[in-house]
CSV table of C-alpha atoms and ligand atoms in Angstrom, one decimal:
chain,number,residue,atom,x,y,z
A,32,MET,CA,-26.7,1.0,41.5
A,33,ALA,CA,-29.8,3.3,43.1
A,34,LYS,CA,-31.5,5.6,40.7
A,35,LEU,CA,-30.6,9.3,41.0
A,36,TRP,CA,-34.4,9.7,39.8
A,37,ALA,CA,-35.7,7.4,42.3
A,38,GLY,CA,-38.2,9.9,43.9
A,39,ARG,CA,-41.0,9.7,41.3
A,40,PHE,CA,-41.0,6.1,41.4
A,41,SER,CA,-42.6,3.5,43.6
A,42,LYS,CA,-40.9,0.3,42.7
A,43,GLU,CA,-37.7,-0.9,41.5
A,44,VAL,CA,-37.2,-0.9,37.5
A,45,ASP,CA,-37.2,-4.4,36.1
A,46,GLU,CA,-33.7,-5.8,35.7
A,47,THR,CA,-34.1,-6.5,32.1
A,48,VAL,CA,-34.9,-3.0,31.7
A,49,ASN,CA,-31.9,-1.6,33.4
A,50,ALA,CA,-29.6,-3.9,31.6
A,51,PHE,CA,-31.6,-2.5,28.2
A,52,ASN,CA,-31.5,1.3,29.2
A,53,SER,CA,-28.1,1.1,30.2
A,54,SER,CA,-25.2,2.9,28.2
A,55,ILE,CA,-22.5,2.7,30.4
A,56,ALA,CA,-20.9,-0.4,28.6
A,57,PHE,CA,-20.4,2.1,25.6
A,58,ASP,CA,-20.3,5.6,27.0
A,59,GLY,CA,-18.0,4.8,30.0
A,60,ARG,CA,-15.2,5.5,27.4
A,61,MET,CA,-16.3,9.1,27.5
A,62,TYR,CA,-15.1,9.4,31.3
A,63,ARG,CA,-12.6,11.6,31.1
A,64,HIS,CA,-14.3,14.1,28.7
A,65,ASP,CA,-17.6,14.0,31.1
A,66,ILE,CA,-15.4,14.8,34.2
A,67,LEU,CA,-13.7,17.5,32.4
A,68,GLY,CA,-17.0,19.1,31.1
A,69,SER,CA,-18.0,18.7,35.0
A,70,ILE,CA,-15.1,20.6,36.3
A,71,ALA,CA,-16.0,23.5,33.8
A,72,HIS,CA,-19.6,23.5,34.7
A,73,ALA,CA,-18.7,23.4,38.5
A,74,THR,CA,-16.3,26.2,37.9
A,75,MET,CA,-18.8,28.2,36.6
A,76,LEU,CA,-21.6,27.6,39.0
A,77,GLY,CA,-19.2,28.9,41.5
A,78,ASP,CA,-18.0,32.1,39.8
A,79,CYS,CA,-21.6,33.0,39.2
A,80,GLY,CA,-22.5,32.7,42.8
A,81,ILE,CA,-24.9,29.8,41.9
A,82,ILE,CA,-23.1,27.6,44.4
A,83,THR,CA,-20.4,28.8,46.9
A,84,LYS,CA,-17.2,29.1,46.0
A,85,ALA,CA,-16.1,26.6,48.7
A,86,ASP,CA,-18.6,24.0,47.3
A,87,SER,CA,-17.4,24.6,43.9
A,88,GLU,CA,-13.9,23.8,45.0
A,89,THR,CA,-14.8,20.7,46.6
A,90,LEU,CA,-16.8,19.7,43.6
A,91,ILE,CA,-13.6,20.5,41.4
A,92,LYS,CA,-11.2,18.6,43.7
A,93,GLY,CA,-13.6,15.4,43.9
A,94,LEU,CA,-13.8,15.4,40.4
A,95,GLN,CA,-10.3,15.3,39.8
A,96,GLU,CA,-9.7,12.8,42.3
A,97,ILE,CA,-12.4,10.4,40.7
A,98,LEU,CA,-10.7,11.0,37.3
A,99,SER,CA,-7.0,10.1,38.5
A,100,ASP,CA,-8.7,7.2,40.5
A,101,LEU,CA,-10.3,5.9,37.1
A,102,GLU,CA,-7.0,6.6,35.3
A,103,ASP,CA,-4.9,4.8,37.6
A,104,GLY,CA,-7.2,2.1,38.1
A,105,ARG,CA,-8.2,2.6,41.8
A,106,LEU,CA,-11.9,3.0,40.7
A,107,SER,CA,-13.6,1.2,38.2
A,108,LEU,CA,-16.8,1.6,36.2
A,109,ASP,CA,-19.8,0.2,37.7
A,110,PRO,CA,-21.5,-1.8,34.9
A,111,THR,CA,-24.7,-1.6,36.5
A,112,ALA,CA,-24.8,2.2,36.2
A,113,GLU,CA,-27.5,3.5,34.1
A,114,ASP,CA,-24.6,5.6,32.3
A,115,ILE,CA,-21.4,7.5,32.7
A,116,HIS,CA,-22.9,10.9,33.7
A,117,MET,CA,-25.0,8.9,36.3
A,118,PHE,CA,-21.7,7.1,37.6
A,119,VAL,CA,-19.7,10.0,37.9
A,120,GLU,CA,-22.3,11.8,39.7
A,121,ALA,CA,-23.2,9.0,42.3
A,122,GLU,CA,-19.6,8.4,43.0
A,123,LEU,CA,-19.0,12.1,43.6
A,124,THR,CA,-22.0,12.0,46.3
A,125,LYS,CA,-20.8,9.0,47.7
A,126,ARG,CA,-17.5,10.9,48.6
A,127,LEU,CA,-18.5,14.3,49.2
A,128,GLY,CA,-22.2,13.8,50.5
A,129,ASP,CA,-24.5,16.7,49.9
A,130,VAL,CA,-21.9,19.0,48.0
A,131,GLY,CA,-22.0,16.2,45.4
A,132,LYS,CA,-25.5,16.8,44.8
A,133,ARG,CA,-24.9,20.2,43.9
A,134,LEU,CA,-23.0,19.4,40.6
A,135,HIS,CA,-26.1,19.0,38.4
A,136,THR,CA,-27.7,22.2,39.2
A,137,ALA,CA,-28.3,24.4,36.1
A,138,ARG,CA,-27.6,21.1,33.7
A,139,SER,CA,-29.3,18.0,32.4
A,140,ARG,CA,-28.0,14.8,31.1
A,141,ASN,CA,-29.1,16.1,27.9
A,142,ASP,CA,-26.7,18.8,27.5
A,143,GLN,CA,-24.3,16.9,29.1
A,144,VAL,CA,-24.3,14.0,26.7
A,145,ALA,CA,-24.2,16.3,24.0
A,146,LEU,CA,-21.4,18.2,25.4
A,147,ASP,CA,-19.1,14.8,26.1
A,148,VAL,CA,-19.6,13.4,22.8
A,149,ARG,CA,-18.3,16.4,21.0
A,150,LEU,CA,-15.4,16.6,23.7
A,151,TYR,CA,-14.7,13.1,22.7
A,152,LEU,CA,-14.9,13.1,19.0
A,153,ARG,CA,-12.8,16.3,18.8
A,154,ASP,CA,-9.9,14.3,20.3
A,155,GLU,CA,-10.8,11.4,18.0
A,156,ILE,CA,-10.6,13.6,15.1
A,157,LYS,CA,-7.0,14.8,15.7
A,158,GLU,CA,-6.0,11.3,16.2
A,159,ILE,CA,-7.1,10.3,13.0
A,160,GLN,CA,-5.8,13.4,11.2
A,161,THR,CA,-2.4,12.4,12.5
A,162,LEU,CA,-3.0,9.0,11.0
A,163,VAL,CA,-4.0,10.3,7.7
A,164,TYR,CA,-1.1,12.7,7.6
A,165,ASP,CA,1.2,9.4,8.1
A,166,LEU,CA,-0.3,7.8,5.1
A,167,VAL,CA,0.0,10.7,2.8
A,168,ASP,CA,3.7,11.1,4.0
A,169,ALA,CA,4.0,7.5,3.2
A,170,LEU,CA,2.6,7.8,-0.3
A,171,CYS,CA,4.6,11.0,-1.1
A,172,ALA,CA,7.8,9.1,0.0
A,173,MET,CA,6.9,6.0,-2.3
A,174,ALA,CA,5.8,8.5,-5.0
A,175,LYS,CA,9.4,10.1,-5.0
A,176,GLU,CA,11.0,6.7,-5.5
A,177,HIS,CA,8.7,5.8,-8.3
A,178,LEU,CA,8.7,8.5,-10.5
A,179,ASP,CA,10.0,6.5,-13.5
A,180,THR,CA,8.2,3.3,-12.7
A,181,ILE,CA,6.1,3.0,-15.7
A,182,MET,CA,3.0,0.9,-15.4
A,183,PRO,CA,-0.4,0.8,-17.4
A,184,GLY,CA,-3.2,3.2,-16.3
A,185,TYR,CA,-6.6,1.6,-16.8
A,186,THR,CA,-10.2,2.5,-17.7
A,187,HIS,CA,-12.6,0.0,-17.4
A,188,LEU,CA,-9.8,-2.4,-16.0
A,189,GLN,CA,-8.6,-2.4,-19.5
A,190,ARG,CA,-5.2,-1.3,-20.2
A,191,ALA,CA,-5.5,2.6,-21.5
A,192,GLN,CA,-2.5,4.9,-21.4
A,193,PRO,CA,0.8,4.5,-19.6
A,194,ILE,CA,1.4,6.3,-16.5
A,195,THR,CA,3.8,6.0,-13.4
A,196,LEU,CA,3.4,4.2,-10.0
A,197,ALA,CA,4.1,7.7,-8.6
A,198,HIS,CA,1.2,9.2,-10.5
A,199,HIS,CA,-1.2,6.6,-9.5
A,200,LEU,CA,0.0,7.0,-5.8
A,201,MET,CA,-0.4,10.7,-5.9
A,202,ALA,CA,-3.9,10.2,-6.8
A,203,TYR,CA,-4.7,8.8,-3.6
A,204,ALA,CA,-2.6,11.4,-1.7
A,205,ASN,CA,-4.8,13.9,-3.3
A,206,MET,CA,-8.1,12.0,-2.2
A,207,LEU,CA,-6.7,11.6,1.3
A,208,SER,CA,-5.7,15.4,1.9
A,209,ARG,CA,-9.2,16.1,1.1
A,210,ASP,CA,-10.2,13.6,3.6
A,211,TYR,CA,-7.8,15.2,6.2
A,212,ASP,CA,-9.5,18.6,5.2
A,213,ARG,CA,-13.1,17.4,5.5
A,214,LEU,CA,-12.1,16.4,8.9
A,215,THR,CA,-10.7,19.8,9.9
A,216,ASP,CA,-14.0,21.3,8.6
A,217,THR,CA,-16.2,18.6,10.7
A,218,ALA,CA,-14.3,19.6,13.8
A,219,LYS,CA,-14.8,23.3,13.4
A,220,ARG,CA,-18.5,23.2,13.0
A,221,MET,CA,-18.4,20.6,16.0
A,222,ASN,CA,-16.6,23.1,17.9
A,223,TYR,CA,-19.6,24.8,19.5
A,224,CYS,CA,-20.8,24.2,23.4
A,225,PRO,CA,-24.3,22.5,24.0
A,226,LEU,CA,-23.4,23.2,27.9
A,227,GLY,CA,-26.2,25.0,29.3
A,228,SER,CA,-29.0,24.2,27.2
A,229,GLY,CA,-30.3,22.2,29.9
A,230,ALA,CA,-32.8,19.7,29.3
A,231,LEU,CA,-34.3,21.7,26.4
A,232,ALA,CA,-35.1,25.0,27.4
A,233,GLY,CA,-32.2,26.7,29.1
A,234,THR,CA,-32.4,27.7,32.7
A,235,THR,CA,-33.5,30.4,35.1
A,236,TYR,CA,-30.2,30.4,37.0
A,237,PRO,CA,-27.8,33.1,35.9
A,238,ILE,CA,-25.3,30.9,34.0
A,239,ASN,CA,-22.1,32.1,32.0
A,240,ARG,CA,-22.3,29.8,28.8
A,241,GLN,CA,-19.5,31.7,27.4
A,242,GLN,CA,-17.1,30.9,30.3
A,243,THR,CA,-17.8,27.2,30.2
A,244,ALA,CA,-17.6,27.4,26.0
A,245,SER,CA,-14.3,28.9,26.7
A,246,LEU,CA,-12.8,26.8,29.4
A,247,LEU,CA,-13.2,23.9,27.4
A,248,GLY,CA,-11.9,25.3,24.2
A,249,PHE,CA,-15.0,25.8,22.3
A,250,THR,CA,-15.3,28.7,19.5
A,251,ALA,CA,-18.7,29.8,21.3
A,252,PRO,CA,-21.7,28.3,22.8
A,253,VAL,CA,-24.3,26.7,20.5
A,254,ALA,CA,-26.8,29.3,19.8
A,255,ASN,CA,-30.0,27.8,20.8
A,256,SER,CA,-30.8,25.3,23.6
A,257,LEU,CA,-33.4,23.1,21.7
A,258,ASP,CA,-30.6,22.7,19.2
A,259,GLY,CA,-28.0,22.0,21.5
A,260,VAL,CA,-29.7,19.0,23.0
A,261,SER,CA,-31.2,18.0,19.5
A,262,ASP,CA,-28.7,18.0,17.0
A,263,ARG,CA,-26.3,15.1,16.2
A,264,ASP,CA,-25.0,16.7,13.1
A,265,SER,CA,-21.6,16.4,14.2
A,266,CYS,CA,-21.8,12.7,14.6
A,267,VAL,CA,-23.7,12.4,10.8
A,268,GLU,CA,-20.9,14.7,9.5
A,269,LEU,CA,-17.9,12.8,11.2
A,270,ALA,CA,-19.4,9.3,10.0
A,271,ALA,CA,-20.0,10.9,6.4
A,272,ALA,CA,-16.3,12.3,6.3
A,273,LEU,CA,-15.0,8.5,7.5
A,274,SER,CA,-16.9,6.8,5.0
A,275,LEU,CA,-15.5,9.0,2.3
A,276,LEU,CA,-11.9,8.2,3.8
A,277,MET,CA,-12.7,4.4,4.0
A,278,THR,CA,-14.1,4.4,0.3
A,279,HIS,CA,-10.7,5.7,-0.8
A,280,LEU,CA,-8.9,3.2,1.6
A,281,SER,CA,-11.2,0.5,0.0
A,282,ARG,CA,-10.6,1.5,-3.6
A,283,PHE,CA,-6.8,1.3,-3.0
A,284,SER,CA,-7.2,-2.1,-1.2
A,285,GLU,CA,-9.1,-3.5,-4.0
A,286,GLU,CA,-6.1,-2.6,-6.6
A,287,ILE,CA,-3.7,-3.8,-4.0
A,288,ILE,CA,-5.6,-7.2,-4.0
A,289,LEU,CA,-5.4,-7.3,-7.8
A,290,TRP,CA,-1.9,-6.1,-7.8
A,291,CYS,CA,-0.5,-8.9,-5.7
A,292,SER,CA,-2.4,-11.6,-7.4
A,293,TRP,CA,-0.4,-14.0,-9.9
A,294,GLU,CA,-2.5,-12.3,-12.9
A,295,PHE,CA,-0.7,-9.0,-12.0
A,296,LYS,CA,2.3,-9.4,-9.8
A,297,PHE,CA,3.1,-5.7,-9.6
A,298,ILE,CA,3.5,-6.0,-6.0
A,299,GLU,CA,4.6,-8.3,-3.1
A,300,LEU,CA,3.5,-7.5,0.5
A,301,ASP,CA,5.8,-8.2,3.2
A,302,ASP,CA,5.7,-11.1,5.2
A,303,ALA,CA,4.5,-9.2,8.3
A,304,TYR,CA,1.5,-7.7,6.5
A,305,ALA,CA,0.3,-10.8,4.7
A,306,THR,CA,-1.5,-14.1,5.9
A,307,GLY,CA,-1.5,-17.7,4.8
A,308,SER,CA,-3.9,-20.4,4.1
A,309,SER,CA,-4.8,-23.2,6.8
A,310,ILE,CA,-5.0,-25.8,3.8
A,311,MET,CA,-3.0,-24.2,0.6
A,312,PRO,CA,0.6,-23.9,1.3
A,313,GLN,CA,1.4,-21.6,-1.6
A,314,LYS,CA,-1.1,-19.1,-0.5
A,315,LYS,CA,0.1,-15.6,0.5
A,316,ASN,CA,-3.3,-13.4,1.2
A,317,PRO,CA,-3.7,-9.8,1.4
A,318,ASP,CA,-6.1,-10.2,4.3
A,319,ILE,CA,-5.6,-6.7,5.6
A,320,THR,CA,-6.8,-4.7,2.6
A,321,GLU,CA,-9.7,-7.3,2.4
A,322,LEU,CA,-10.8,-6.4,5.7
A,323,ILE,CA,-10.4,-2.9,5.1
A,324,ARG,CA,-12.6,-3.2,2.0
A,325,GLY,CA,-15.0,-5.0,4.3
A,326,LYS,CA,-14.6,-2.9,7.4
A,327,THR,CA,-15.6,0.0,4.7
A,328,GLY,CA,-19.1,-1.3,4.5
A,329,ARG,CA,-19.5,-1.4,8.2
A,330,VAL,CA,-18.3,2.4,8.4
A,331,VAL,CA,-20.9,3.2,5.7
A,332,GLY,CA,-23.5,1.3,7.9
A,333,ASP,CA,-22.5,3.3,10.9
A,334,LEU,CA,-23.5,6.4,8.9
A,335,THR,CA,-26.8,4.8,7.9
A,336,THR,CA,-27.6,4.0,11.4
A,337,LEU,CA,-27.2,7.7,12.5
A,338,LEU,CA,-29.2,8.9,9.6
A,339,ALA,CA,-32.1,6.4,10.2
A,340,MET,CA,-31.9,7.1,13.8
A,341,LEU,CA,-32.5,10.6,13.6
A,342,LYS,CA,-34.8,11.2,10.7
A,343,GLY,CA,-38.1,10.8,12.5
A,344,LEU,CA,-37.1,12.4,15.6
A,345,PRO,CA,-39.2,15.4,17.1
A,346,LEU,CA,-37.3,17.9,18.9
A,347,ALA,CA,-35.6,17.9,21.7
A,348,TYR,CA,-33.9,14.7,23.4
A,349,ASN,CA,-35.3,11.3,22.6
A,350,LYS,CA,-33.8,8.2,23.9
A,351,ASP,CA,-33.0,6.9,20.5
A,352,MET,CA,-30.3,9.4,20.5
A,353,GLN,CA,-28.5,7.0,22.9
A,354,GLU,CA,-28.0,4.8,19.9
A,355,ASP,CA,-25.4,7.6,18.2
A,356,LYS,CA,-22.7,6.6,20.4
A,357,GLU,CA,-22.1,2.7,19.4
A,358,ALA,CA,-22.3,3.9,15.6
A,359,ILE,CA,-19.8,6.8,15.8
A,360,PHE,CA,-17.4,4.7,18.0
A,361,ASP,CA,-17.5,2.2,15.9
A,362,ALA,CA,-16.5,4.1,12.8
A,363,VAL,CA,-13.7,6.0,14.5
A,364,ASP,CA,-12.3,2.7,15.9
A,365,ASN,CA,-12.2,0.9,12.6
A,366,VAL,CA,-11.0,3.9,10.6
A,367,LYS,CA,-8.1,3.9,13.2
A,368,LEU,CA,-7.5,0.5,12.9
A,369,CYS,CA,-7.3,0.3,9.2
A,370,LEU,CA,-5.0,3.3,9.0
A,371,ARG,CA,-2.8,1.9,11.7
A,372,THR,CA,-2.2,-1.2,9.5
A,373,PHE,CA,-2.7,0.2,6.1
A,374,THR,CA,0.2,2.7,6.3
A,375,PRO,CA,3.0,0.2,7.4
A,376,MET,CA,1.7,-2.2,4.8
A,377,LEU,CA,2.1,0.2,2.2
A,378,ARG,CA,5.7,1.1,3.4
A,379,THR,CA,6.6,-2.2,3.4
A,380,MET,CA,5.5,-3.7,0.2
A,381,ARG,CA,8.0,-4.5,-2.6
A,382,VAL,CA,7.1,-3.0,-6.1
A,383,ASN,CA,7.8,-5.4,-9.2
A,384,LYS,CA,8.9,-2.6,-11.5
A,385,ASP,CA,9.6,-5.4,-14.4
A,386,LYS,CA,6.1,-6.8,-13.9
A,387,MET,CA,4.4,-3.2,-14.1
A,388,ARG,CA,6.6,-2.2,-17.3
A,389,ALA,CA,5.8,-5.1,-19.2
A,390,ALA,CA,2.1,-4.9,-18.6
A,391,ALA,CA,2.5,-1.5,-19.9
A,392,ALA,CA,4.3,-2.6,-22.8
A,393,GLY,CA,1.1,-4.9,-23.8
A,394,GLY,CA,-2.4,-4.0,-24.7
A,395,PHE,CA,-1.6,-1.1,-27.3
A,396,ILE,CA,-1.1,1.3,-24.3
A,397,ASN,CA,0.5,3.6,-26.8
A,398,ALA,CA,-2.2,3.8,-29.5
A,399,THR,CA,-3.2,7.4,-28.7
A,400,ASP,CA,0.3,8.4,-28.9
A,401,CYS,CA,0.7,6.5,-32.3
A,402,ALA,CA,-2.5,8.8,-33.3
A,403,ASP,CA,-1.1,12.1,-31.6
A,404,TYR,CA,2.2,11.3,-34.0
A,405,LEU,CA,0.2,11.7,-37.2
A,406,VAL,CA,-1.8,14.9,-35.8
A,407,LYS,CA,1.6,16.5,-35.0
A,408,HIS,CA,2.3,15.8,-38.6
A,409,GLY,CA,-0.8,17.7,-39.8
A,410,MET,CA,-3.4,15.1,-39.8
A,411,PRO,CA,-6.7,15.8,-38.4
A,412,PHE,CA,-7.3,13.8,-34.9
A,413,ARG,CA,-10.3,12.0,-36.1
A,414,ASP,CA,-8.5,10.5,-39.2
A,415,ALA,CA,-5.5,9.7,-37.3
A,416,TYR,CA,-7.6,7.8,-34.5
A,417,LYS,CA,-8.7,5.6,-37.4
A,418,ILE,CA,-5.8,4.8,-39.2
A,419,THR,CA,-4.2,4.0,-35.7
A,420,GLY,CA,-7.1,1.6,-35.3
A,421,THR,CA,-6.6,-0.1,-38.5
A,422,LEU,CA,-2.9,-0.7,-37.5
A,423,VAL,CA,-3.7,-2.1,-34.4
A,424,ALA,CA,-6.3,-4.6,-35.8
A,425,SER,CA,-3.4,-5.6,-38.4
A,426,CYS,CA,-0.8,-6.0,-35.2
A,427,ILE,CA,-3.4,-8.2,-33.8
A,428,ASP,CA,-3.8,-10.2,-37.0
A,429,GLN,CA,-0.2,-10.8,-37.1
A,430,GLY,CA,0.8,-11.2,-33.6
A,431,LEU,CA,2.9,-7.9,-33.4
A,432,THR,CA,2.8,-4.7,-31.6
A,433,LEU,CA,3.2,-1.0,-32.7
A,434,GLU,CA,6.8,-1.3,-31.5
A,435,THR,CA,7.3,-4.5,-33.7
A,436,LEU,CA,5.3,-3.6,-36.7
A,437,PRO,CA,7.4,-2.5,-39.8
A,438,LEU,CA,7.8,0.7,-41.0
A,439,GLU,CA,6.5,-0.3,-44.7
A,440,GLN,CA,3.3,-1.4,-42.9
A,441,TYR,CA,3.0,2.2,-41.3
A,442,GLN,CA,4.0,3.9,-44.5
A,443,ALA,CA,1.5,1.9,-46.4
A,444,MET,CA,-1.0,3.7,-44.3
A,445,THR,CA,0.3,7.1,-44.6
A,446,PRO,CA,3.5,8.7,-45.9
A,447,LEU,CA,3.5,10.9,-42.7
A,448,PHE,CA,5.1,8.1,-40.7
A,449,GLY,CA,8.9,8.2,-40.5
A,450,GLU,CA,11.3,6.2,-38.7
A,451,ASP,CA,11.0,8.5,-35.7
A,452,ILE,CA,7.5,6.7,-34.9
A,453,TYR,CA,9.3,4.0,-32.9
A,454,GLN,CA,10.8,6.9,-30.8
A,455,ALA,CA,7.1,8.7,-30.4
A,456,ILE,CA,5.7,5.5,-29.2
A,457,SER,CA,8.3,4.4,-26.8
A,458,LEU,CA,6.5,4.1,-23.2
A,459,GLU,CA,9.5,6.5,-22.1
A,460,THR,CA,8.2,8.8,-24.4
A,461,CYS,CA,4.6,8.4,-24.1
A,462,VAL,CA,4.7,9.1,-20.3
A,463,GLY,CA,8.0,11.8,-20.5
A,464,GLU,CA,5.9,13.9,-23.0
A,465,ARG,CA,2.7,13.8,-21.0
A,466,LYS,CA,3.9,17.2,-19.1
A,467,SER,CA,0.6,18.6,-18.8
A,468,GLU,CA,-0.2,19.9,-15.2
A,469,GLY,CA,-1.4,17.0,-13.3
A,470,GLY,CA,-0.1,14.6,-15.7
A,471,PRO,CA,2.2,11.5,-15.3
A,472,ALA,CA,5.5,12.8,-16.6
A,473,PRO,CA,8.1,12.7,-13.8
A,474,GLU,CA,8.5,16.4,-13.5
A,475,SER,CA,4.6,17.0,-13.5
A,476,VAL,CA,4.3,14.4,-10.7
A,477,SER,CA,7.3,16.3,-8.7
A,478,HIS,CA,5.2,19.1,-8.9
A,479,GLN,CA,2.3,17.5,-7.4
A,480,ILE,CA,4.2,16.2,-4.7
A,481,ALA,CA,5.4,19.5,-3.9
A,482,LEU,CA,2.0,21.0,-4.0
A,483,ILE,CA,0.8,18.2,-1.3
A,484,GLU,CA,3.8,18.6,0.9
A,485,ALA,CA,3.1,22.5,1.0
A,486,GLN,CA,-0.4,21.4,2.1
A,487,MET,CA,1.0,19.3,4.6
A,488,GLU,CA,3.1,21.8,6.3
A,489,ALA,CA,-0.1,24.0,6.3
A,490,TRP,CA,-2.0,21.4,8.4
A,491,GLU,CA,-1.6,22.2,12.0
A,492,ARG,CA,-1.3,19.2,14.1
B,128,LIG,N1,-27.3,8.0,28.1
B,128,LIG,C1,-27.9,8.8,27.7
B,128,LIG,C2,-27.6,9.0,26.0
B,128,LIG,O1,-26.4,8.7,25.8
B,128,LIG,C3,-27.9,10.4,28.2
B,128,LIG,C4,-28.9,11.4,28.2
B,128,LIG,C5,-30.2,11.0,29.1
B,128,LIG,N2,-31.1,11.6,28.8
B,128,LIG,C6,-32.5,11.4,29.4
B,128,LIG,N3,-33.1,12.4,29.1
B,128,LIG,N4,-32.9,10.1,29.6
B,128,LIG,O2,-28.2,9.4,25.3
């Protein structure tokens, strides 16, 4: 494809350089946003008298036709074009002749690309938020089913205190709800229009940046033209928000991988969301969750790519910045893939309540409650802790649990123990009495669900 900047040059650019320089293979996906940006620009040029109204209308019509031809497959992107901006302009000029050449008045590809990326990512953020919403919704629905499903809560991956599956799921619902809010914040800060920054130093034409900003649904124009073309904060911030979102998915994935192992067997994945082995006939593998864990590294890598690309760049535009797109698009694509697979996998997995309860019944998970029993009967906590520790050691020696240890042995330690100790250390009591705000008692978790649901209602989608 002939170069739009050919005037300054006396020979053709080497083919390898052309291919090396070209970004259409990955920025071509922004064609719609590029054209919508150009339509707003052409409208403004006409309204400000920078080009004639007639030319402005011709340009707008030409751009609309290119857009519908691309959407309907009558026109395809030219892989030899330098980038999507050059492609659209060249196609416009091919169709409109001289009028097409007027479009780029008072504009540079530098403000154009900064605009396109923001417009494109703004849409992607909305899509990702819808997917996060679905996941939070699935977590709340599942939590409502499992308010009484007792399982061990862990620290150091050692059984620690009893909780419920609902309590565990709502921990993730809270993390994801913050992820949703972080995306809202990112979109808000991103929503300033770089168009009109020009190459770096604005323009001498009497443009109206307020008009293009409002036509394209931005809050306002970016306040400084150098900043408008140089800044890639929005990509970095989005990649950071997505890295954290993926980190949450990855931690949950790791737990699901553990939970469907034979060692745990807390859950069983639906056959549609698991995979087999080519050699071991007995295998049912949690590939989805492993891939999510793996892709988390990739998305964190995308964030690192962006930061490393930017950190040494002098103002204003540098070609290094072309590298932003593959990184942020990769992050966005993979987050969407992960969410689209994770949520239905979660909705269809079966919970093995008995296994969860049995795991909670082992490991002296009620030892804190045994100590608390003594505290409630007047003993200082440190002393109660020590007595309970001694009782646990003695149970281990005798192959007993706190539930099966005879009352005489309790009372030999302190007469404060009564028959009601067994009731106090039952798993149902241990969970049911943890009614503190945020705790695992069913009424407390129901409140947590209500809080998240209220927040979901406030999320405008
Ligand atoms: N394809 C380029 C990019 O993605 C567009 C901007 C080109 N600007 C320039 N001054 N060469 O960054």
